[in-house]
Amino acid sequence: MHLSRFPRVTLSHAPTPLEPLTRLSRQLGGPTIYIKRDDCTGLASGGNKTRKLEFLLGDALAQGATHLVTQGATQSNHVRQTAAAAAKFGLGCTALLEVRVADGAPEYYNSGNVLLDKIFNCTLESRPAGLDMNQELVAVGERLREQGEKPYLIPGGGSNAIGALGYVVCAQEMLMQANERQLRIDHVVHATGSCGTQAGLVVGLQGMNTGIPVLGIGVRAPRERQEANVHALAQATWDHLGLPGTLARETVQANCDYVGGGYGVPTPGMIEAVQMLAQTEGILLDPVYSGKGMAGLIDLIRRGQFGKDENVVFVHTGGSVGLFGYREVFAP
Ligand SMILES: *Cc1c(COP(=O)(O)O)cnc(C)c1O
């Protein structure tokens, strides 16, 4: 997988650390848990979108773009990282924020990621839930073109075959770190939403023939739809890389039992996971993605799904800025 063939800019502080979670592993009494610190990718407080944006910005600049257009939920970590990347390369940025969470506290709509979007001078437009957001993106792109801009449209979460290359890079990086320290990785677990992270990791780990299984913990869609979406994007990424043949459907595994009341809606498991990681390891998760992802991992460990002699890597995809949108959940 020769990734240097694709246009790319540098945005991330990589390699991100791969660290043991010693106290958490001892407390849960199951497998040895490691954490891949992609919350520390560096751009505007970090997160998983930064690796995708390296390839998306590379493509945008190669096409002569002047303005990035993207979309996400109100507390989108992707919008925050896109706004920062646009600023770094002197591009304009417009983001459509879909009001998916209807009854959040005032902080949800004004603080956390929204505050940082504004500091990066990103133009924010609000959209009600339930629209075809990609169609909305196209319409805004056309408006900007009429105004003389060269818009570059980035899908929600930066999840297309270009963005997913960022997680092929992460798979390569993680494997090299494991081999250097003779760590055998038995499972990779992370939160999955718009599918690019899991698609990239699966393509990277399968393309290198490691056989390491990846489990995505869903935060929105039911399992069948999530797995189908990830698999379609993974196959597109596989083809974009020019790998031979097809990617087996069974390589894509998701567990969507930890969504709770819906996207961005707090669950008791998420609250426990955020507090547990903070209080045993000094690590901040987020309320929408990594908190629910870790809640899933904790529950599966308690149910004995992993052997005590196994090594599980949790990919921390970032998002702690979102905690400030959920102040009343953690400090009522
Ligand atoms: C976007 C996001 C995810 C999900 O990644 P996808 O590639 O969209 O599946 C997980 N965690 C955080 C913090 C995110 O912002």
mmCIF file of C-alpha atoms and ligand atoms in Angstrom:
data_model
loop_
_atom_site.group_PDB
_atom_site.id
_atom_site.type_symbol
_atom_site.label_atom_id
_atom_site.label_comp_id
_atom_site.label_asym_id
_atom_site.label_seq_id
_atom_site.Cartn_x
_atom_site.Cartn_y
_atom_site.Cartn_z
ATOM 1 C CA MET A 1 0.000 0.000 0.000
ATOM 2 C CA HIS A 2 1.971 2.889 -1.359
ATOM 3 C CA LEU A 3 0.231 5.883 0.193
ATOM 4 C CA SER A 4 2.723 8.479 -1.048
ATOM 5 C CA ARG A 5 1.039 8.226 -4.442
ATOM 6 C CA PHE A 6 -1.854 10.289 -3.074
ATOM 7 C CA PRO A 7 -1.708 14.062 -2.515
ATOM 8 C CA ARG A 8 -1.435 14.828 1.189
ATOM 9 C CA VAL A 9 -0.608 17.638 3.575
ATOM 10 C CA THR A 10 0.829 17.311 7.068
ATOM 11 C CA LEU A 11 -1.570 18.149 9.890
ATOM 12 C CA SER A 12 -1.109 15.439 12.541
ATOM 13 C CA HIS A 13 1.421 14.970 15.271
ATOM 14 C CA ALA A 14 2.132 11.362 14.355
ATOM 15 C CA PRO A 15 2.910 8.725 15.412
ATOM 16 C CA THR A 16 0.388 9.088 18.210
ATOM 17 C CA PRO A 17 1.317 7.137 21.370
ATOM 18 C CA LEU A 18 0.221 3.529 21.920
ATOM 19 C CA GLU A 19 0.005 3.155 25.699
ATOM 20 C CA PRO A 20 -1.076 0.458 28.182
ATOM 21 C CA LEU A 21 -4.078 1.273 30.386
ATOM 22 C CA THR A 22 -2.635 -0.489 33.404
ATOM 23 C CA ARG A 23 -5.008 0.677 36.119
ATOM 24 C CA LEU A 24 -8.123 0.274 33.982
ATOM 25 C CA SER A 25 -7.081 -3.233 32.899
ATOM 26 C CA ARG A 26 -6.509 -4.237 36.536
ATOM 27 C CA GLN A 27 -9.843 -2.762 37.645
ATOM 28 C CA LEU A 28 -11.803 -4.654 34.968
ATOM 29 C CA GLY A 29 -9.849 -7.901 35.450
ATOM 30 C CA GLY A 30 -10.090 -8.937 31.788
ATOM 31 C CA PRO A 31 -7.696 -8.514 28.849
ATOM 32 C CA THR A 32 -4.775 -6.098 28.820
ATOM 33 C CA ILE A 33 -6.101 -2.854 27.341
ATOM 34 C CA TYR A 34 -3.949 -0.508 25.288
ATOM 35 C CA ILE A 35 -4.990 2.865 23.926
ATOM 36 C CA LYS A 36 -3.969 4.397 20.608
ATOM 37 C CA ARG A 37 -3.977 8.118 21.384
ATOM 38 C CA ASP A 38 -5.585 9.586 18.276
ATOM 39 C CA ASP A 39 -7.083 12.180 20.594
ATOM 40 C CA CYS A 40 -3.536 13.568 20.442
ATOM 41 C CA THR A 41 -3.280 14.178 16.681
ATOM 42 C CA GLY A 42 -2.593 17.804 17.560
ATOM 43 C CA LEU A 43 -4.809 19.885 15.272
ATOM 44 C CA ALA A 44 -7.103 22.177 17.287
ATOM 45 C CA SER A 45 -7.067 19.748 20.251
ATOM 46 C CA GLY A 46 -6.921 16.663 18.057
ATOM 47 C CA GLY A 47 -9.120 13.746 17.063
ATOM 48 C CA ASN A 48 -9.585 11.255 14.271
ATOM 49 C CA LYS A 49 -10.677 13.703 11.536
ATOM 50 C CA THR A 50 -7.167 15.156 11.361
ATOM 51 C CA ARG A 51 -5.692 12.060 9.667
ATOM 52 C CA LYS A 52 -8.505 12.059 7.083
ATOM 53 C CA LEU A 53 -8.077 15.780 6.442
ATOM 54 C CA GLU A 54 -4.422 15.252 5.463
ATOM 55 C CA PHE A 55 -5.608 13.463 2.307
ATOM 56 C CA LEU A 56 -8.744 15.582 1.805
ATOM 57 C CA LEU A 57 -6.755 18.851 1.995
ATOM 58 C CA GLY A 58 -4.129 17.347 -0.298
ATOM 59 C CA ASP A 59 -6.846 16.651 -2.860
ATOM 60 C CA ALA A 60 -8.509 20.068 -2.334
ATOM 61 C CA LEU A 61 -5.246 21.955 -2.873
ATOM 62 C CA ALA A 62 -4.396 19.830 -5.933
ATOM 63 C CA GLN A 63 -7.737 20.928 -7.398
ATOM 64 C CA GLY A 64 -7.106 24.613 -6.630
ATOM 65 C CA ALA A 65 -9.889 24.906 -4.065
ATOM 66 C CA THR A 66 -10.404 28.194 -2.200
ATOM 67 C CA HIS A 67 -13.160 27.171 0.205
ATOM 68 C CA LEU A 68 -13.976 24.030 2.190
ATOM 69 C CA VAL A 69 -17.622 23.099 2.698
ATOM 70 C CA THR A 70 -18.636 20.374 5.121
ATOM 71 C CA GLN A 71 -21.376 19.300 7.510
ATOM 72 C CA GLY A 72 -21.923 17.608 10.844
ATOM 73 C CA ALA A 73 -23.969 17.633 14.035
ATOM 74 C CA THR A 74 -23.947 20.787 16.178
ATOM 75 C CA GLN A 75 -21.080 19.468 18.343
ATOM 76 C CA SER A 76 -19.174 18.064 15.367
ATOM 77 C CA ASN A 77 -15.513 17.348 16.039
ATOM 78 C CA HIS A 78 -15.072 16.970 12.290
ATOM 79 C CA VAL A 79 -16.257 20.534 11.628
ATOM 80 C CA ARG A 80 -13.878 21.882 14.290
ATOM 81 C CA GLN A 81 -10.864 20.092 12.775
ATOM 82 C CA THR A 82 -11.889 21.060 9.218
ATOM 83 C CA ALA A 83 -12.215 24.715 10.259
ATOM 84 C CA ALA A 84 -8.709 24.607 11.761
ATOM 85 C CA ALA A 85 -7.241 22.919 8.657
ATOM 86 C CA ALA A 86 -8.871 25.547 6.406
ATOM 87 C CA ALA A 87 -7.343 28.323 8.527
ATOM 88 C CA LYS A 88 -3.888 26.711 8.342
ATOM 89 C CA PHE A 89 -4.011 26.638 4.538
ATOM 90 C CA GLY A 90 -5.677 30.039 4.099
ATOM 91 C CA LEU A 91 -8.936 28.587 2.759
ATOM 92 C CA GLY A 92 -12.463 29.741 3.540
ATOM 93 C CA CYS A 93 -14.695 27.334 5.441
ATOM 94 C CA THR A 94 -18.472 26.936 5.615
ATOM 95 C CA ALA A 95 -20.092 24.245 7.772
ATOM 96 C CA LEU A 96 -23.710 23.133 7.948
ATOM 97 C CA LEU A 97 -24.630 22.073 11.474
ATOM 98 C CA GLU A 98 -27.506 19.614 11.633
ATOM 99 C CA VAL A 99 -29.580 19.991 14.798
ATOM 100 C CA ARG A 100 -29.691 16.260 15.616
ATOM 101 C CA VAL A 101 -29.946 16.785 19.367
ATOM 102 C CA ALA A 102 -33.140 18.752 19.968
ATOM 103 C CA ASP A 103 -33.151 19.242 23.743
ATOM 104 C CA GLY A 104 -29.533 19.978 24.635
ATOM 105 C CA ALA A 105 -28.566 22.590 27.217
ATOM 106 C CA PRO A 106 -27.603 26.092 25.990
ATOM 107 C CA GLU A 107 -23.919 25.033 26.170
ATOM 108 C CA TYR A 108 -24.599 22.311 23.609
ATOM 109 C CA TYR A 109 -25.466 24.930 20.993
ATOM 110 C CA ASN A 110 -22.853 27.543 21.956
ATOM 111 C CA SER A 111 -19.849 26.062 23.736
ATOM 112 C CA GLY A 112 -17.443 23.186 23.080
ATOM 113 C CA ASN A 113 -16.850 22.631 19.369
ATOM 114 C CA VAL A 114 -19.208 25.470 18.341
ATOM 115 C CA LEU A 115 -17.131 28.008 20.262
ATOM 116 C CA LEU A 116 -13.935 26.776 18.579
ATOM 117 C CA ASP A 117 -15.553 26.785 15.096
ATOM 118 C CA LYS A 118 -16.252 30.486 15.617
ATOM 119 C CA ILE A 119 -12.711 31.227 16.784
ATOM 120 C CA PHE A 120 -11.482 29.631 13.527
ATOM 121 C CA ASN A 121 -13.809 32.011 11.650
ATOM 122 C CA CYS A 122 -15.810 29.188 10.115
ATOM 123 C CA THR A 123 -19.165 30.313 8.652
ATOM 124 C CA LEU A 124 -21.842 28.235 10.415
ATOM 125 C CA GLU A 125 -25.295 27.562 9.003
ATOM 126 C CA SER A 126 -27.876 25.574 10.918
ATOM 127 C CA ARG A 127 -30.097 22.892 9.370
ATOM 128 C CA PRO A 128 -33.030 20.999 10.938
ATOM 129 C CA ALA A 129 -32.585 17.240 11.407
ATOM 130 C CA GLY A 130 -33.722 14.857 8.710
ATOM 131 C CA LEU A 131 -32.662 16.686 5.534
ATOM 132 C CA ASP A 132 -30.388 15.052 2.955
ATOM 133 C CA MET A 133 -27.280 16.797 4.238
ATOM 134 C CA ASN A 134 -25.145 15.862 1.236
ATOM 135 C CA GLN A 135 -27.703 17.539 -1.020
ATOM 136 C CA GLU A 136 -27.513 20.608 1.249
ATOM 137 C CA LEU A 137 -23.729 20.583 0.794
ATOM 138 C CA VAL A 138 -24.053 20.567 -2.980
ATOM 139 C CA ALA A 139 -26.451 23.531 -2.853
ATOM 140 C CA VAL A 140 -24.087 25.568 -0.674
ATOM 141 C CA GLY A 141 -21.207 24.635 -2.987
ATOM 142 C CA GLU A 142 -23.158 26.000 -5.945
ATOM 143 C CA ARG A 143 -23.909 29.236 -4.116
ATOM 144 C CA LEU A 144 -20.199 29.687 -3.325
ATOM 145 C CA ARG A 145 -19.247 28.977 -6.943
ATOM 146 C CA GLU A 146 -21.603 31.753 -8.079
ATOM 147 C CA GLN A 147 -19.743 34.033 -5.674
ATOM 148 C CA GLY A 148 -16.463 33.223 -7.418
ATOM 149 C CA GLU A 149 -15.108 30.630 -4.960
ATOM 150 C CA LYS A 150 -13.744 27.214 -5.868
ATOM 151 C CA PRO A 151 -15.550 25.079 -3.259
ATOM 152 C CA TYR A 152 -14.316 21.658 -2.163
ATOM 153 C CA LEU A 153 -17.058 19.529 -0.603
ATOM 154 C CA ILE A 154 -16.104 17.237 2.266
ATOM 155 C CA PRO A 155 -18.770 14.710 3.272
ATOM 156 C CA GLY A 156 -19.824 14.371 6.916
ATOM 157 C CA GLY A 157 -16.981 13.023 9.042
ATOM 158 C CA GLY A 158 -14.603 13.287 6.069
ATOM 159 C CA SER A 159 -15.717 9.756 5.267
ATOM 160 C CA ASN A 160 -15.048 8.887 1.658
ATOM 161 C CA ALA A 161 -12.338 6.765 0.022
ATOM 162 C CA ILE A 162 -9.908 9.700 0.169
ATOM 163 C CA GLY A 163 -10.441 10.513 3.846
ATOM 164 C CA ALA A 164 -10.375 6.840 4.869
ATOM 165 C CA LEU A 165 -6.755 6.650 3.677
ATOM 166 C CA GLY A 166 -5.916 8.473 6.916
ATOM 167 C CA TYR A 167 -6.935 5.358 8.849
ATOM 168 C CA VAL A 168 -4.996 3.065 6.533
ATOM 169 C CA VAL A 169 -2.007 5.151 7.675
ATOM 170 C CA CYS A 170 -3.065 4.694 11.309
ATOM 171 C CA ALA A 171 -3.262 0.904 10.849
ATOM 172 C CA GLN A 172 0.272 0.867 9.418
ATOM 173 C CA GLU A 173 1.549 3.088 12.218
ATOM 174 C CA MET A 174 -0.078 0.982 14.951
ATOM 175 C CA LEU A 175 1.246 -2.263 13.496
ATOM 176 C CA MET A 176 4.773 -0.873 13.359
ATOM 177 C CA GLN A 177 4.509 0.227 17.007
ATOM 178 C CA ALA A 178 3.247 -3.214 18.030
ATOM 179 C CA ASN A 179 6.012 -5.012 16.155
ATOM 180 C CA GLU A 180 8.706 -2.766 17.639
ATOM 181 C CA ARG A 181 7.700 -3.728 21.169
ATOM 182 C CA GLN A 182 6.662 -7.327 20.427
ATOM 183 C CA LEU A 183 3.044 -6.583 21.316
ATOM 184 C CA ARG A 184 0.564 -9.053 19.819
ATOM 185 C CA ILE A 185 -2.676 -7.219 19.073
ATOM 186 C CA ASP A 186 -5.693 -9.541 19.357
ATOM 187 C CA HIS A 187 -8.488 -6.980 18.877
ATOM 188 C CA VAL A 188 -8.939 -3.351 17.869
ATOM 189 C CA VAL A 189 -12.036 -1.558 19.233
ATOM 190 C CA HIS A 190 -13.247 1.997 18.549
ATOM 191 C CA ALA A 191 -16.365 4.155 18.135
ATOM 192 C CA THR A 192 -17.840 4.137 14.617
ATOM 193 C CA GLY A 193 -20.096 6.833 13.147
ATOM 194 C CA SER A 194 -19.671 8.030 9.560
ATOM 195 C CA CYS A 195 -17.592 4.871 8.870
ATOM 196 C CA GLY A 196 -14.276 6.291 7.585
ATOM 197 C CA THR A 197 -12.238 5.315 10.619
ATOM 198 C CA GLN A 198 -13.337 1.691 10.625
ATOM 199 C CA ALA A 199 -13.144 1.406 6.832
ATOM 200 C CA GLY A 200 -9.551 2.682 6.851
ATOM 201 C CA LEU A 201 -8.478 0.472 9.759
ATOM 202 C CA VAL A 202 -10.023 -2.649 8.210
ATOM 203 C CA VAL A 203 -8.456 -1.961 4.806
ATOM 204 C CA GLY A 204 -5.067 -1.268 6.410
ATOM 205 C CA LEU A 205 -5.078 -4.340 8.666
ATOM 206 C CA GLN A 206 -6.478 -6.674 5.966
ATOM 207 C CA GLY A 207 -4.299 -5.185 3.234
ATOM 208 C CA MET A 208 -1.241 -5.972 5.369
ATOM 209 C CA ASN A 209 -2.645 -9.446 5.933
ATOM 210 C CA THR A 210 -2.581 -9.194 9.745
ATOM 211 C CA GLY A 211 -5.926 -10.874 10.415
ATOM 212 C CA ILE A 212 -6.426 -8.502 13.391
ATOM 213 C CA PRO A 213 -10.204 -8.084 13.904
ATOM 214 C CA VAL A 214 -11.680 -4.594 14.279
ATOM 215 C CA LEU A 215 -14.881 -4.036 16.254
ATOM 216 C CA GLY A 216 -16.732 -0.753 15.724
ATOM 217 C CA ILE A 217 -19.037 0.339 18.536
ATOM 218 C CA GLY A 218 -21.912 2.191 16.855
ATOM 219 C CA VAL A 219 -23.155 5.605 17.971
ATOM 220 C CA ARG A 220 -26.129 6.126 15.673
ATOM 221 C CA ALA A 221 -27.305 3.546 13.102
ATOM 222 C CA PRO A 222 -28.489 -0.001 13.822
ATOM 223 C CA ARG A 223 -25.938 -2.771 13.308
ATOM 224 C CA GLU A 224 -26.893 -4.056 9.864
ATOM 225 C CA ARG A 225 -26.935 -0.619 8.301
ATOM 226 C CA GLN A 226 -23.695 0.389 10.031
ATOM 227 C CA GLU A 227 -21.861 -2.749 8.880
ATOM 228 C CA ALA A 228 -23.164 -2.371 5.318
ATOM 229 C CA ASN A 229 -22.081 1.286 5.186
ATOM 230 C CA VAL A 230 -18.630 0.539 6.581
ATOM 231 C CA HIS A 231 -18.174 -2.373 4.209
ATOM 232 C CA ALA A 232 -19.173 -0.310 1.155
ATOM 233 C CA LEU A 233 -16.728 2.441 2.103
ATOM 234 C CA ALA A 234 -13.991 -0.073 2.916
ATOM 235 C CA GLN A 235 -14.408 -1.706 -0.501
ATOM 236 C CA ALA A 236 -14.270 1.726 -2.187
ATOM 237 C CA THR A 237 -11.091 2.509 -0.235
ATOM 238 C CA TRP A 238 -9.618 -0.896 -1.157
ATOM 239 C CA ASP A 239 -10.303 -0.121 -4.841
ATOM 240 C CA HIS A 240 -8.960 3.441 -4.538
ATOM 241 C CA LEU A 241 -5.702 1.924 -3.259
ATOM 242 C CA GLY A 242 -5.615 -0.497 -6.177
ATOM 243 C CA LEU A 243 -5.617 -3.597 -3.978
ATOM 244 C CA PRO A 244 -6.592 -6.797 -5.801
ATOM 245 C CA GLY A 245 -9.928 -8.606 -5.390
ATOM 246 C CA THR A 246 -12.597 -7.779 -2.861
ATOM 247 C CA LEU A 247 -12.756 -7.285 0.880
ATOM 248 C CA ALA A 248 -14.716 -10.037 2.652
ATOM 249 C CA ARG A 249 -17.926 -8.837 4.299
ATOM 250 C CA GLU A 250 -17.031 -10.648 7.567
ATOM 251 C CA THR A 251 -14.051 -8.347 8.097
ATOM 252 C CA VAL A 252 -16.521 -5.612 9.077
ATOM 253 C CA GLN A 253 -17.997 -6.121 12.551
ATOM 254 C CA ALA A 254 -20.052 -3.568 14.463
ATOM 255 C CA ASN A 255 -21.891 -3.692 17.763
ATOM 256 C CA CYS A 256 -24.625 -1.068 18.000
ATOM 257 C CA ASP A 257 -26.039 -2.052 21.400
ATOM 258 C CA TYR A 258 -24.617 1.036 23.136
ATOM 259 C CA VAL A 259 -26.337 3.843 21.200
ATOM 260 C CA GLY A 260 -29.013 4.260 23.903
ATOM 261 C CA GLY A 261 -31.648 6.892 23.146
ATOM 262 C CA GLY A 262 -29.958 8.060 19.956
ATOM 263 C CA TYR A 263 -27.053 10.005 18.498
ATOM 264 C CA GLY A 264 -25.556 12.338 21.098
ATOM 265 C CA VAL A 265 -28.023 11.282 23.805
ATOM 266 C CA PRO A 266 -26.177 10.448 27.061
ATOM 267 C CA THR A 267 -26.339 6.899 28.462
ATOM 268 C CA PRO A 268 -25.423 5.678 31.977
ATOM 269 C CA GLY A 269 -22.676 3.523 30.401
ATOM 270 C CA MET A 270 -21.158 6.532 28.619
ATOM 271 C CA ILE A 271 -21.146 8.572 31.838
ATOM 272 C CA GLU A 272 -19.518 5.698 33.733
ATOM 273 C CA ALA A 273 -16.890 5.235 30.982
ATOM 274 C CA VAL A 274 -15.983 8.938 30.852
ATOM 275 C CA GLN A 275 -15.652 9.093 34.639
ATOM 276 C CA MET A 276 -13.771 5.762 34.863
ATOM 277 C CA LEU A 277 -11.143 6.706 32.242
ATOM 278 C CA ALA A 278 -10.706 10.122 33.825
ATOM 279 C CA GLN A 279 -10.363 8.710 37.337
ATOM 280 C CA THR A 280 -8.232 5.617 36.661
ATOM 281 C CA GLU A 281 -6.032 6.875 33.806
ATOM 282 C CA GLY A 282 -6.319 10.678 33.657
ATOM 283 C CA ILE A 283 -7.705 10.415 30.108
ATOM 284 C CA LEU A 284 -10.661 12.411 28.772
ATOM 285 C CA LEU A 285 -13.139 10.640 26.493
ATOM 286 C CA ASP A 286 -16.126 12.379 24.854
ATOM 287 C CA PRO A 287 -19.896 12.065 25.380
ATOM 288 C CA VAL A 288 -20.934 11.218 21.785
ATOM 289 C CA TYR A 289 -18.321 8.783 20.426
ATOM 290 C CA SER A 290 -15.361 7.573 22.475
ATOM 291 C CA GLY A 291 -17.436 7.537 25.695
ATOM 292 C CA LYS A 292 -19.999 5.188 24.132
ATOM 293 C CA GLY A 293 -17.225 3.207 22.425
ATOM 294 C CA MET A 294 -15.488 2.674 25.751
ATOM 295 C CA ALA A 295 -18.829 1.906 27.436
ATOM 296 C CA GLY A 296 -19.198 -0.917 24.899
ATOM 297 C CA LEU A 297 -15.687 -2.217 25.526
ATOM 298 C CA ILE A 298 -16.163 -2.127 29.317
ATOM 299 C CA ASP A 299 -19.469 -4.015 29.069
ATOM 300 C CA LEU A 300 -18.065 -6.641 26.680
ATOM 301 C CA ILE A 301 -15.112 -7.191 29.057
ATOM 302 C CA ARG A 302 -17.515 -7.628 31.990
ATOM 303 C CA ARG A 303 -19.431 -10.177 29.930
ATOM 304 C CA GLY A 304 -16.203 -12.132 29.394
ATOM 305 C CA GLN A 305 -16.004 -11.544 25.628
ATOM 306 C CA PHE A 306 -12.199 -11.275 25.668
ATOM 307 C CA GLY A 307 -9.626 -13.698 27.087
ATOM 308 C CA LYS A 308 -7.554 -12.608 30.087
ATOM 309 C CA ASP A 309 -4.371 -13.257 28.086
ATOM 310 C CA GLU A 310 -5.538 -11.149 25.130
ATOM 311 C CA ASN A 311 -4.418 -7.651 24.182
ATOM 312 C CA VAL A 312 -7.106 -5.187 23.117
ATOM 313 C CA VAL A 313 -6.266 -1.827 21.553
ATOM 314 C CA PHE A 314 -8.902 0.898 21.989
ATOM 315 C CA VAL A 315 -8.450 3.623 19.398
ATOM 316 C CA HIS A 316 -9.226 6.911 21.157
ATOM 317 C CA THR A 317 -10.760 9.012 18.389
ATOM 318 C CA GLY A 318 -10.818 12.247 20.443
ATOM 319 C CA GLY A 319 -13.720 14.618 21.040
ATOM 320 C CA SER A 320 -13.199 15.763 24.639
ATOM 321 C CA VAL A 321 -14.000 19.355 23.551
ATOM 322 C CA GLY A 322 -17.607 18.099 23.314
ATOM 323 C CA LEU A 323 -17.679 17.618 27.098
ATOM 324 C CA PHE A 324 -18.210 21.376 27.404
ATOM 325 C CA GLY A 325 -21.484 20.995 25.527
ATOM 326 C CA TYR A 326 -22.625 18.437 28.143
ATOM 327 C CA ARG A 327 -21.739 20.285 31.349
ATOM 328 C CA GLU A 328 -25.023 19.493 33.090
ATOM 329 C CA VAL A 329 -24.590 15.732 32.502
ATOM 330 C CA PHE A 330 -21.304 15.581 34.435
ATOM 331 C CA ALA A 331 -21.666 18.526 36.844
ATOM 332 C CA PRO A 332 -25.391 19.088 37.421
HETATM 333 C C1 LIG B 1 -16.182 11.330 13.992
HETATM 334 C C2 LIG B 1 -15.798 10.688 15.277
HETATM 335 C C3 LIG B 1 -15.819 9.291 15.443
HETATM 336 C C4 LIG B 1 -16.333 8.353 14.400
HETATM 337 O O1 LIG B 1 -15.459 8.197 13.320
HETATM 338 P P1 LIG B 1 -16.085 7.889 11.886
HETATM 339 O O2 LIG B 1 -14.915 7.845 10.991
HETATM 340 O O3 LIG B 1 -17.022 9.023 11.606
HETATM 341 O O4 LIG B 1 -16.805 6.600 11.967
HETATM 342 C C5 LIG B 1 -15.389 8.756 16.626
HETATM 343 N N1 LIG B 1 -14.979 9.556 17.626
HETATM 344 C C6 LIG B 1 -14.957 10.896 17.533
HETATM 345 C C7 LIG B 1 -14.520 11.687 18.701
HETATM 346 C C8 LIG B 1 -15.369 11.514 16.349
HETATM 347 O O5 LIG B 1 -15.351 12.848 16.274
#
